[in-house]
């Protein structure tokens, strides 16, 4: 009779309630985990790590650290997605700034220093057991190319899966959808993203003092220092103008979800292809 009752109760439970619910890790931030906690999590329960990268450089009317703030917030938003289920590695804030390095408050790490340093960080993540290393990059130009090459090399040499995501170009359709233009470096889209993170970091009153320049097509001209701290992807469009908080928040949500989709799509395809 007792067995019958147990069976009846089990049948009455919804299917989801019978499956063990995976316990959330004590923290998603590697900085906050104890080594014994980490040992339980990786790789048994968590195989993916998000490594964020950026740089310090001028950004029109917003903060010099825009390229650092954005990818960290994106990582925070997407790490908890059950299909991503990632830890977040400590951020790498100094990057290959290039032609904006002469501006006040900017720093530039030469590629010959940056690449071996980031390689050592990636190898540290490999050694700790991560199978999927996702670089969420916040700064473009040469840094993107260096990270693409490095991530590919580390994958081939160490038999792990690597992905580099440049959020602003991966999600360029979201800038078009929200603002009606592709934006630019420190353009309407990137400024809005920072406004969504912290409105106090956007200084509308500085706009009259700041020029913008269309990004030159590749292999045309190359000026150092860059003539403006705002570089537009399409001439005549994408300057920060209305600073609408609702649009900023919508763009922020859309970009987070777009990056999550891009990461999940790649993770799923790796798995289907047997790379897990
Ligand atoms: Zn930027």
CSV table of C-alpha atoms and ligand atoms in Angstrom, one decimal:
chain,number,residue,atom,x,y,z
A,1,UNK,CA,0.0,0.0,0.0
A,2,UNK,CA,2.8,2.4,1.0
A,3,UNK,CA,4.6,1.7,-2.3
A,4,UNK,CA,1.4,2.3,-4.2
A,5,UNK,CA,1.0,5.7,-2.5
A,6,UNK,CA,4.6,6.7,-3.2
A,7,UNK,CA,4.1,5.8,-6.9
A,8,UNK,CA,0.9,7.8,-6.9
A,9,UNK,CA,2.7,10.9,-5.4
A,10,UNK,CA,5.6,10.6,-7.9
A,11,UNK,CA,3.1,10.4,-10.8
A,12,UNK,CA,1.3,13.4,-9.5
A,13,UNK,CA,4.5,15.5,-9.4
A,14,UNK,CA,5.2,17.5,-12.5
A,15,UNK,CA,8.1,16.2,-14.6
A,16,UNK,CA,10.3,19.2,-13.8
A,17,UNK,CA,10.0,18.6,-10.0
A,18,UNK,CA,11.4,15.1,-10.3
A,19,UNK,CA,14.6,16.3,-12.0
A,20,UNK,CA,17.4,17.5,-9.7
A,21,UNK,CA,17.7,21.3,-10.0
A,22,UNK,CA,21.3,22.2,-10.7
A,23,UNK,CA,22.6,24.2,-7.8
A,24,UNK,CA,23.9,27.7,-8.6
A,25,UNK,CA,27.6,28.1,-7.9
A,26,UNK,CA,28.4,30.2,-4.8
A,27,UNK,CA,29.6,33.0,-7.3
A,28,UNK,CA,30.1,33.4,-11.0
A,29,UNK,CA,33.2,35.5,-10.4
A,30,UNK,CA,36.4,33.6,-10.3
A,31,UNK,CA,37.7,36.3,-8.0
A,32,UNK,CA,35.1,35.4,-5.4
A,33,UNK,CA,35.5,31.6,-5.3
A,34,UNK,CA,37.5,29.6,-2.8
A,35,UNK,CA,39.9,27.0,-4.3
A,36,UNK,CA,37.9,24.1,-2.8
A,37,UNK,CA,34.7,25.6,-4.3
A,38,UNK,CA,36.4,26.0,-7.7
A,39,UNK,CA,37.6,22.4,-7.6
A,40,UNK,CA,34.1,21.1,-7.2
A,41,UNK,CA,32.8,23.3,-10.1
A,42,UNK,CA,35.3,23.1,-12.9
A,43,UNK,CA,35.1,21.1,-15.0
A,44,UNK,CA,32.5,18.8,-13.5
A,45,UNK,CA,29.7,21.3,-13.4
A,46,UNK,CA,31.0,24.3,-15.3
A,47,UNK,CA,33.0,24.0,-18.5
A,48,UNK,CA,32.8,27.5,-19.8
A,49,UNK,CA,34.6,30.7,-18.8
A,50,UNK,CA,34.1,34.3,-20.0
A,51,UNK,CA,37.2,36.3,-20.2
A,52,UNK,CA,36.5,40.0,-20.7
A,53,UNK,CA,39.1,42.4,-22.3
A,54,UNK,CA,39.1,46.1,-22.9
A,55,UNK,CA,41.3,49.2,-22.8
A,56,UNK,CA,41.5,52.7,-21.5
A,57,UNK,CA,40.9,55.3,-24.2
A,58,UNK,CA,38.9,58.5,-24.8
A,59,UNK,CA,35.2,58.0,-25.7
A,60,UNK,CA,33.6,61.3,-26.7
A,61,UNK,CA,31.2,62.3,-23.9
A,62,UNK,CA,31.5,59.2,-21.8
A,63,UNK,CA,34.1,57.5,-19.7
A,64,UNK,CA,37.6,56.4,-20.8
A,65,UNK,CA,36.8,53.0,-19.4
A,66,UNK,CA,33.8,52.4,-21.6
A,67,UNK,CA,35.6,49.4,-23.3
A,68,UNK,CA,36.2,47.9,-19.8
A,69,UNK,CA,32.7,48.6,-18.3
A,70,UNK,CA,30.7,47.2,-21.3
A,71,UNK,CA,32.1,43.6,-21.6
A,72,UNK,CA,32.1,43.1,-17.8
A,73,UNK,CA,28.4,43.9,-17.7
A,74,UNK,CA,27.7,41.7,-20.7
A,75,UNK,CA,29.6,38.8,-19.0
A,76,UNK,CA,27.6,39.3,-15.8
A,77,UNK,CA,24.3,39.3,-17.7
A,78,UNK,CA,25.0,36.2,-19.8
A,79,UNK,CA,27.0,33.9,-17.4
A,80,UNK,CA,23.8,32.9,-15.6
A,81,UNK,CA,22.0,31.8,-18.7
A,82,UNK,CA,21.5,28.0,-18.1
A,83,UNK,CA,22.7,27.2,-21.6
A,84,UNK,CA,25.9,29.2,-21.0
A,85,UNK,CA,26.5,28.4,-17.3
A,86,UNK,CA,29.9,30.1,-17.1
A,87,UNK,CA,32.3,31.5,-14.6
A,88,UNK,CA,33.7,35.0,-15.2
A,89,UNK,CA,37.5,35.4,-15.2
A,90,UNK,CA,39.0,38.6,-13.8
A,91,UNK,CA,38.9,41.4,-16.4
A,92,UNK,CA,42.0,42.5,-18.5
A,93,UNK,CA,41.7,46.3,-18.4
A,94,UNK,CA,44.8,47.4,-20.3
A,95,UNK,CA,44.8,46.9,-24.0
A,96,UNK,CA,46.2,47.8,-27.4
A,97,UNK,CA,44.8,51.3,-27.7
A,98,UNK,CA,46.7,52.5,-30.7
A,99,UNK,CA,45.9,55.8,-32.3
A,100,UNK,CA,43.8,57.1,-29.4
A,101,UNK,CA,46.6,56.5,-26.8
A,102,UNK,CA,47.9,60.1,-26.9
A,103,UNK,CA,44.6,61.4,-25.4
A,104,UNK,CA,44.5,62.3,-21.6
A,105,UNK,CA,44.0,59.3,-19.3
A,106,UNK,CA,44.5,56.7,-22.1
A,107,UNK,CA,47.0,53.8,-21.9
A,108,UNK,CA,48.5,51.6,-24.6
A,109,UNK,CA,50.1,48.2,-24.2
A,110,UNK,CA,52.2,47.3,-27.2
A,111,UNK,CA,51.2,44.0,-28.9
A,112,UNK,CA,54.5,42.4,-28.1
A,113,UNK,CA,53.6,42.7,-24.4
A,114,UNK,CA,49.9,42.2,-24.7
A,115,UNK,CA,49.8,39.0,-26.7
A,116,UNK,CA,52.1,36.9,-24.4
A,117,UNK,CA,50.3,38.3,-21.3
A,118,UNK,CA,46.9,37.3,-22.6
A,119,UNK,CA,48.2,34.0,-23.9
A,120,UNK,CA,49.5,33.3,-20.3
A,121,UNK,CA,46.0,34.1,-18.9
A,122,UNK,CA,44.3,31.8,-21.5
A,123,UNK,CA,46.7,29.0,-20.7
A,124,UNK,CA,45.9,29.5,-17.0
A,125,UNK,CA,42.2,29.0,-17.8
A,126,UNK,CA,43.0,25.9,-19.9
A,127,UNK,CA,45.1,24.4,-17.1
A,128,UNK,CA,42.2,25.0,-14.7
A,129,UNK,CA,40.0,22.7,-16.7
A,130,UNK,CA,37.8,25.0,-18.8
A,131,UNK,CA,36.8,23.4,-22.2
A,132,UNK,CA,35.2,26.6,-23.7
A,133,UNK,CA,36.9,29.9,-23.4
A,134,UNK,CA,34.8,32.8,-24.5
A,135,UNK,CA,36.6,36.2,-24.9
A,136,UNK,CA,34.1,39.0,-24.6
A,137,UNK,CA,36.1,41.9,-26.0
A,138,UNK,CA,35.3,45.6,-25.5
A,139,UNK,CA,37.9,47.2,-27.7
A,140,UNK,CA,38.4,46.9,-31.5
A,141,UNK,CA,41.0,47.7,-34.0
A,142,UNK,CA,44.3,45.8,-33.8
A,143,UNK,CA,43.3,44.3,-30.5
A,144,UNK,CA,40.5,42.3,-32.1
A,145,UNK,CA,42.9,40.9,-34.7
A,146,UNK,CA,45.4,39.9,-32.0
A,147,UNK,CA,42.8,38.2,-29.9
A,148,UNK,CA,41.3,36.3,-32.9
A,149,UNK,CA,44.8,35.0,-33.8
A,150,UNK,CA,45.7,34.2,-30.2
A,151,UNK,CA,42.4,32.5,-29.3
A,152,UNK,CA,42.7,30.3,-32.5
A,153,UNK,CA,46.3,29.4,-31.7
A,154,UNK,CA,45.4,28.4,-28.1
A,155,UNK,CA,42.5,26.3,-29.3
A,156,UNK,CA,44.7,24.4,-31.9
A,157,UNK,CA,47.6,24.0,-29.5
A,158,UNK,CA,45.6,22.9,-26.4
A,159,UNK,CA,42.5,21.2,-27.8
A,160,UNK,CA,40.0,23.6,-26.2
A,161,UNK,CA,37.2,25.6,-27.8
A,162,UNK,CA,37.7,29.4,-28.1
A,163,UNK,CA,35.4,32.2,-29.3
A,164,UNK,CA,36.0,35.9,-29.5
A,165,UNK,CA,32.9,38.1,-29.4
A,166,UNK,CA,33.2,41.8,-30.3
A,167,UNK,CA,29.8,42.9,-28.9
A,168,UNK,CA,29.3,46.1,-30.9
A,169,UNK,CA,29.8,44.5,-34.3
A,170,UNK,CA,28.2,41.1,-33.4
A,171,UNK,CA,25.1,43.1,-32.4
A,172,UNK,CA,25.3,45.9,-35.0
A,173,UNK,CA,21.7,45.1,-36.1
A,174,UNK,CA,20.6,46.2,-32.6
A,175,UNK,CA,22.1,49.7,-33.0
A,176,UNK,CA,20.3,50.0,-36.3
A,177,UNK,CA,17.0,48.8,-34.7
A,178,UNK,CA,17.1,51.2,-31.7
A,179,UNK,CA,18.9,54.3,-33.2
A,180,UNK,CA,18.4,53.9,-36.9
A,181,UNK,CA,22.2,54.1,-37.5
A,182,UNK,CA,25.2,51.7,-37.0
A,183,UNK,CA,26.7,54.1,-34.4
A,184,UNK,CA,30.5,54.2,-34.0
A,185,UNK,CA,33.3,54.2,-31.6
A,186,UNK,CA,31.9,56.4,-28.7
A,187,UNK,CA,29.0,56.9,-31.0
A,188,UNK,CA,25.3,56.9,-30.1
A,189,UNK,CA,25.2,53.2,-29.5
A,190,UNK,CA,28.3,52.8,-27.3
A,191,UNK,CA,27.5,56.0,-25.4
A,192,UNK,CA,24.0,54.6,-24.8
A,193,UNK,CA,25.3,51.3,-23.6
A,194,UNK,CA,27.4,53.1,-20.9
A,195,UNK,CA,24.4,55.3,-20.1
A,196,UNK,CA,22.4,52.2,-19.4
A,197,UNK,CA,25.1,51.0,-17.0
A,198,UNK,CA,25.5,54.3,-15.3
A,199,UNK,CA,23.9,57.5,-16.5
A,200,UNK,CA,26.3,59.6,-14.5
A,201,UNK,CA,29.1,58.5,-16.8
A,202,UNK,CA,27.6,60.4,-19.8
A,203,UNK,CA,28.3,64.1,-20.0
A,204,UNK,CA,25.9,65.7,-22.5
A,205,UNK,CA,27.2,69.1,-21.7
A,206,UNK,CA,30.6,68.2,-23.2
A,207,UNK,CA,29.1,67.5,-26.6
A,208,UNK,CA,29.8,70.9,-28.1
A,209,UNK,CA,33.5,70.6,-27.3
A,210,UNK,CA,33.9,67.2,-29.0
A,211,UNK,CA,34.3,66.5,-32.6
A,212,UNK,CA,33.6,63.2,-34.5
A,213,UNK,CA,35.2,61.7,-37.6
A,214,UNK,CA,34.0,59.0,-39.9
A,215,UNK,CA,36.3,55.9,-39.5
A,216,UNK,CA,38.4,55.8,-42.7
A,217,UNK,CA,37.9,52.8,-44.9
A,218,UNK,CA,40.7,50.2,-44.5
A,219,UNK,CA,43.9,51.0,-46.4
A,220,UNK,CA,43.1,54.7,-47.0
A,221,UNK,CA,44.3,57.1,-44.4
A,222,UNK,CA,45.6,56.4,-40.8
A,223,UNK,CA,46.1,59.4,-38.4
A,224,UNK,CA,47.8,59.2,-35.0
A,225,UNK,CA,46.6,60.7,-32.8
A,226,UNK,CA,43.1,59.9,-34.1
A,227,UNK,CA,41.6,63.3,-35.0
A,228,UNK,CA,38.5,62.7,-32.9
A,229,UNK,CA,37.5,60.4,-30.0
A,230,UNK,CA,34.3,59.6,-31.8
A,231,UNK,CA,34.7,57.5,-34.9
A,232,UNK,CA,31.5,57.0,-36.9
A,233,UNK,CA,30.9,53.8,-38.8
A,234,UNK,CA,28.7,55.6,-41.3
A,235,UNK,CA,29.5,59.2,-42.3
A,236,UNK,CA,27.1,61.8,-40.9
A,237,UNK,CA,25.2,59.3,-38.7
A,238,UNK,CA,25.6,57.9,-35.2
A,239,UNK,CA,26.7,60.9,-33.1
A,240,UNK,CA,25.3,60.8,-29.6
A,241,UNK,CA,22.4,63.2,-29.8
A,242,UNK,CA,19.2,62.6,-27.7
A,243,UNK,CA,20.6,60.6,-24.8
A,244,UNK,CA,17.2,58.9,-24.3
A,245,UNK,CA,17.4,56.6,-21.3
A,246,UNK,CA,14.6,54.3,-22.5
A,247,UNK,CA,16.5,53.7,-25.8
A,248,UNK,CA,19.7,53.2,-23.9
A,249,UNK,CA,18.1,50.6,-21.6
A,250,UNK,CA,16.5,48.9,-24.6
A,251,UNK,CA,19.8,48.8,-26.5
A,252,UNK,CA,21.5,47.4,-23.4
A,253,UNK,CA,18.9,44.6,-23.1
A,254,UNK,CA,19.1,43.8,-26.8
A,255,UNK,CA,22.9,43.6,-26.9
A,256,UNK,CA,23.0,41.3,-23.9
A,257,UNK,CA,20.5,39.0,-25.4
A,258,UNK,CA,22.2,39.2,-28.8
A,259,UNK,CA,25.6,38.2,-27.3
A,260,UNK,CA,24.0,35.4,-25.3
A,261,UNK,CA,22.4,34.1,-28.6
A,262,UNK,CA,25.8,34.2,-30.4
A,263,UNK,CA,27.6,32.4,-27.5
A,264,UNK,CA,24.8,29.8,-27.1
A,265,UNK,CA,24.7,29.1,-30.8
A,266,UNK,CA,28.4,28.4,-30.9
A,267,UNK,CA,28.4,26.3,-27.8
A,268,UNK,CA,25.5,24.2,-29.2
A,269,UNK,CA,27.3,23.7,-32.5
A,270,UNK,CA,30.5,22.7,-30.9
A,271,UNK,CA,28.6,20.1,-28.9
A,272,UNK,CA,26.8,18.8,-32.0
A,273,UNK,CA,30.1,18.5,-33.8
A,274,UNK,CA,31.6,16.6,-30.9
A,275,UNK,CA,33.9,19.3,-29.6
A,276,UNK,CA,33.0,19.2,-25.9
B,1,LIG,ZN1,34.8,51.9,-26.9
